[in-house]
PDB file of C-alpha atoms in Angstrom:
ATOM      1  CA  UNK Q   1      26.905 -31.633  54.963  1.00 82.00           C
ATOM      2  CA  UNK Q   2      26.964 -34.130  52.083  1.00 85.00           C
ATOM      3  CA  UNK Q   3      25.468 -33.592  48.670  1.00 86.00           C
ATOM      4  CA  UNK Q   4      23.547 -36.661  47.557  1.00 90.00           C
ATOM      5  CA  UNK Q   5      22.191 -37.805  44.257  1.00 90.00           C
ATOM      6  CA  UNK Q   6      19.048 -39.898  43.915  1.00 93.00           C
ATOM      7  CA  UNK Q   7      19.473 -43.634  43.403  1.00 95.00           C
ATOM      8  CA  UNK Q   8      20.495 -44.488  39.847  1.00 96.00           C
ATOM      9  CA  UNK Q   9      17.175 -46.301  39.283  1.00 96.00           C
ATOM     10  CA  UNK Q  10      15.254 -43.106  40.139  1.00 96.00           C
ATOM     11  CA  UNK Q  11      17.359 -41.072  37.700  1.00 95.00           C
ATOM     12  CA  UNK Q  12      16.814 -43.712  34.994  1.00 95.00           C
ATOM     13  CA  UNK Q  13      13.057 -43.838  35.604  1.00 95.00           C
ATOM     14  CA  UNK Q  14      12.793 -40.034  35.366  1.00 94.00           C
ATOM     15  CA  UNK Q  15      14.837 -39.979  32.170  1.00 94.00           C
ATOM     16  CA  UNK Q  16      12.697 -42.768  30.671  1.00 93.00           C
ATOM     17  CA  UNK Q  17       9.520 -40.810  31.513  1.00 94.00           C
ATOM     18  CA  UNK Q  18      10.912 -37.757  29.747  1.00 93.00           C
ATOM     19  CA  UNK Q  19      12.044 -39.889  26.796  1.00 92.00           C
ATOM     20  CA  UNK Q  20       8.529 -41.335  26.431  1.00 91.00           C
ATOM     21  CA  UNK Q  21       7.089 -37.794  26.396  1.00 91.00           C
ATOM     22  CA  UNK Q  22       9.760 -36.225  24.162  1.00 93.00           C
ATOM     23  CA  UNK Q  23       8.599 -33.731  21.529  1.00 93.00           C
ATOM     24  CA  UNK Q  24       9.841 -33.341  17.990  1.00 94.00           C
ATOM     25  CA  UNK Q  25      10.938 -29.761  17.340  1.00 94.00           C
ATOM     26  CA  UNK Q  26      12.297 -27.535  14.586  1.00 93.00           C
ATOM     27  CA  UNK Q  27      14.893 -24.830  15.058  1.00 88.00           C
ATOM     28  CA  UNK Q  28      13.608 -21.353  14.211  1.00 79.00           C
ATOM     29  CA  UNK Q  29      16.570 -19.126  13.324  1.00 71.00           C
ATOM     30  CA  UNK Q  30      14.366 -16.180  12.356  1.00 64.00           C
ATOM     31  CA  UNK Q  31      14.546 -12.911  14.224  1.00 54.00           C
ATOM     32  CA  UNK Q  32      17.298 -11.071  15.975  1.00 51.00           C
ATOM     33  CA  UNK Q  33      19.005 -11.892  19.213  1.00 50.00           C
ATOM     34  CA  UNK Q  34      16.983  -9.216  20.989  1.00 51.00           C
ATOM     35  CA  UNK Q  35      13.395  -9.761  22.033  1.00 50.00           C
ATOM     36  CA  UNK Q  36      10.576  -7.227  21.467  1.00 53.00           C
ATOM     37  CA  UNK Q  37      11.436  -5.374  24.710  1.00 50.00           C
ATOM     38  CA  UNK Q  38      15.106  -5.093  23.788  1.00 50.00           C
ATOM     39  CA  UNK Q  39      16.119  -7.764  26.297  1.00 47.00           C
ATOM     40  CA  UNK Q  40      18.127 -10.774  25.254  1.00 49.00           C
ATOM     41  CA  UNK Q  41      15.827 -13.486  23.807  1.00 56.00           C
ATOM     42  CA  UNK Q  42      17.892 -16.370  25.208  1.00 61.00           C
ATOM     43  CA  UNK Q  43      21.545 -17.272  25.427  1.00 67.00           C
ATOM     44  CA  UNK Q  44      21.411 -18.973  22.010  1.00 68.00           C
ATOM     45  CA  UNK Q  45      20.358 -17.385  18.747  1.00 72.00           C
ATOM     46  CA  UNK Q  46      17.490 -19.765  18.015  1.00 77.00           C
ATOM     47  CA  UNK Q  47      14.076 -20.814  19.252  1.00 83.00           C
ATOM     48  CA  UNK Q  48      12.710 -24.361  19.393  1.00 88.00           C
ATOM     49  CA  UNK Q  49       9.307 -24.608  17.751  1.00 91.00           C
ATOM     50  CA  UNK Q  50       7.087 -27.710  17.860  1.00 93.00           C
ATOM     51  CA  UNK Q  51       7.230 -29.749  14.650  1.00 93.00           C
ATOM     52  CA  UNK Q  52       3.447 -30.115  14.904  1.00 93.00           C
ATOM     53  CA  UNK Q  53       1.923 -26.613  15.103  1.00 91.00           C
ATOM     54  CA  UNK Q  54      -0.932 -27.985  17.247  1.00 93.00           C
ATOM     55  CA  UNK Q  55       1.511 -28.833  20.061  1.00 91.00           C
ATOM     56  CA  UNK Q  56       2.725 -26.358  22.659  1.00 91.00           C
ATOM     57  CA  UNK Q  57       6.370 -25.229  22.640  1.00 90.00           C
ATOM     58  CA  UNK Q  58       8.692 -27.318  24.820  1.00 90.00           C
ATOM     59  CA  UNK Q  59       9.507 -26.202  28.341  1.00 88.00           C
ATOM     60  CA  UNK Q  60      12.959 -25.898  29.907  1.00 87.00           C
ATOM     61  CA  UNK Q  61      12.755 -29.403  31.390  1.00 89.00           C
ATOM     62  CA  UNK Q  62      11.251 -31.172  28.344  1.00 92.00           C
ATOM     63  CA  UNK Q  63      13.280 -33.638  26.310  1.00 94.00           C
ATOM     64  CA  UNK Q  64      13.214 -32.808  22.584  1.00 94.00           C
ATOM     65  CA  UNK Q  65      14.534 -34.287  19.332  1.00 94.00           C
ATOM     66  CA  UNK Q  66      15.104 -32.874  15.847  1.00 94.00           C
ATOM     67  CA  UNK Q  67      14.871 -35.991  13.639  1.00 93.00           C
ATOM     68  CA  UNK Q  68      12.957 -39.251  13.743  1.00 90.00           C
ATOM     69  CA  UNK Q  69      15.043 -42.304  14.555  1.00 88.00           C
ATOM     70  CA  UNK Q  70      15.653 -44.661  11.639  1.00 88.00           C
ATOM     71  CA  UNK Q  71      13.614 -47.853  11.390  1.00 88.00           C
ATOM     72  CA  UNK Q  72      15.865 -50.500  12.933  1.00 88.00           C
ATOM     73  CA  UNK Q  73      13.499 -53.313  11.881  1.00 91.00           C
ATOM     74  CA  UNK Q  74      14.439 -53.083   8.202  1.00 90.00           C
ATOM     75  CA  UNK Q  75      17.918 -53.447   6.724  1.00 91.00           C
ATOM     76  CA  UNK Q  76      19.523 -50.179   5.620  1.00 92.00           C
ATOM     77  CA  UNK Q  77      23.144 -50.649   4.462  1.00 92.00           C
ATOM     78  CA  UNK Q  78      23.599 -46.892   3.914  1.00 92.00           C
ATOM     79  CA  UNK Q  79      23.075 -46.298   7.653  1.00 90.00           C
ATOM     80  CA  UNK Q  80      24.727 -49.563   8.711  1.00 92.00           C
ATOM     81  CA  UNK Q  81      21.461 -51.018  10.044  1.00 91.00           C
ATOM     82  CA  UNK Q  82      21.333 -54.824   9.818  1.00 91.00           C
ATOM     83  CA  UNK Q  83      17.600 -55.129  10.492  1.00 90.00           C
ATOM     84  CA  UNK Q  84      16.049 -57.789  12.694  1.00 88.00           C
ATOM     85  CA  UNK Q  85      14.817 -60.293  10.105  1.00 87.00           C
ATOM     86  CA  UNK Q  86      16.268 -63.773  10.650  1.00 87.00           C
ATOM     87  CA  UNK Q  87      17.533 -63.070  14.154  1.00 89.00           C
ATOM     88  CA  UNK Q  88      16.835 -65.349  17.089  1.00 90.00           C
ATOM     89  CA  UNK Q  89      14.512 -63.917  19.724  1.00 90.00           C
ATOM     90  CA  UNK Q  90      13.421 -64.932  23.211  1.00 90.00           C
ATOM     91  CA  UNK Q  91       9.691 -65.736  23.261  1.00 88.00           C
ATOM     92  CA  UNK Q  92       9.425 -65.272  27.041  1.00 90.00           C
ATOM     93  CA  UNK Q  93      11.256 -61.935  27.260  1.00 91.00           C
ATOM     94  CA  UNK Q  94       9.549 -58.540  27.357  1.00 90.00           C
ATOM     95  CA  UNK Q  95      12.905 -56.804  26.742  1.00 88.00           C
ATOM     96  CA  UNK Q  96      14.680 -55.838  23.531  1.00 86.00           C
ATOM     97  CA  UNK Q  97      15.532 -59.510  22.870  1.00 89.00           C
ATOM     98  CA  UNK Q  98      11.838 -60.479  23.046  1.00 91.00           C
ATOM     99  CA  UNK Q  99      10.012 -61.635  19.932  1.00 90.00           C
ATOM    100  CA  UNK Q 100       7.224 -59.039  20.216  1.00 87.00           C
ATOM    101  CA  UNK Q 101       9.656 -56.129  19.994  1.00 88.00           C
ATOM    102  CA  UNK Q 102      12.423 -57.608  17.846  1.00 89.00           C
ATOM    103  CA  UNK Q 103      10.134 -58.992  15.151  1.00 88.00           C
ATOM    104  CA  UNK Q 104       8.395 -55.634  14.586  1.00 90.00           C
ATOM    105  CA  UNK Q 105       4.900 -57.186  14.319  1.00 85.00           C
ATOM    106  CA  UNK Q 106       5.981 -59.365  11.368  1.00 87.00           C
ATOM    107  CA  UNK Q 107       5.317 -62.574  13.283  1.00 87.00           C
ATOM    108  CA  UNK Q 108       7.864 -65.253  14.095  1.00 88.00           C
ATOM    109  CA  UNK Q 109       8.446 -69.008  13.889  1.00 87.00           C
ATOM    110  CA  UNK Q 110       8.799 -71.089  17.029  1.00 86.00           C
ATOM    111  CA  UNK Q 111      11.431 -73.803  16.860  1.00 84.00           C
ATOM    112  CA  UNK Q 112      11.755 -76.358  19.637  1.00 85.00           C
ATOM    113  CA  UNK Q 113      15.073 -78.158  19.908  1.00 87.00           C
ATOM    114  CA  UNK Q 114      15.841 -81.139  22.138  1.00 92.00           C
ATOM    115  CA  UNK Q 115      19.500 -81.609  22.955  1.00 90.00           C
ATOM    116  CA  UNK Q 116      20.919 -84.848  24.374  1.00 89.00           C
ATOM    117  CA  UNK Q 117      24.115 -84.405  26.333  1.00 87.00           C
ATOM    118  CA  UNK Q 118      26.356 -86.728  28.255  1.00 84.00           C
ATOM    119  CA  UNK Q 119      26.408 -85.835  31.879  1.00 86.00           C
ATOM    120  CA  UNK Q 120      28.867 -86.564  34.661  1.00 80.00           C
ATOM    121  CA  UNK Q 121      26.341 -88.858  36.334  1.00 81.00           C
ATOM    122  CA  UNK Q 122      27.365 -91.755  38.585  1.00 79.00           C
ATOM    123  CA  UNK Q 123      25.012 -94.595  39.486  1.00 74.00           C
TER     124      UNK Q 123
END
């Protein structure tokens, strides 16, 4: 009998789905470690509450976060963020190096460069 893990791509896809649906939460330290029936509330002495009171509390399998990520588009020397202004992007890429994502909806300039090189041609 062998224990098997799913293919790495499947694990990554599942993690990405959870990341896209992650909920912002706050830690509620109020209350004792015992629940109303005297049983242990949970193994930690806190409860995760949704940051937005209109949202439902996260489940055991939900991905959560406590703070918003910083804005990586703009320079922030205090956090060591260089920003993306002035960087070269790839107009045909849909990845992180693509102009749509890297330029943060600020627009971008297209520069076409023709390079002449000597080749090792024989005639």
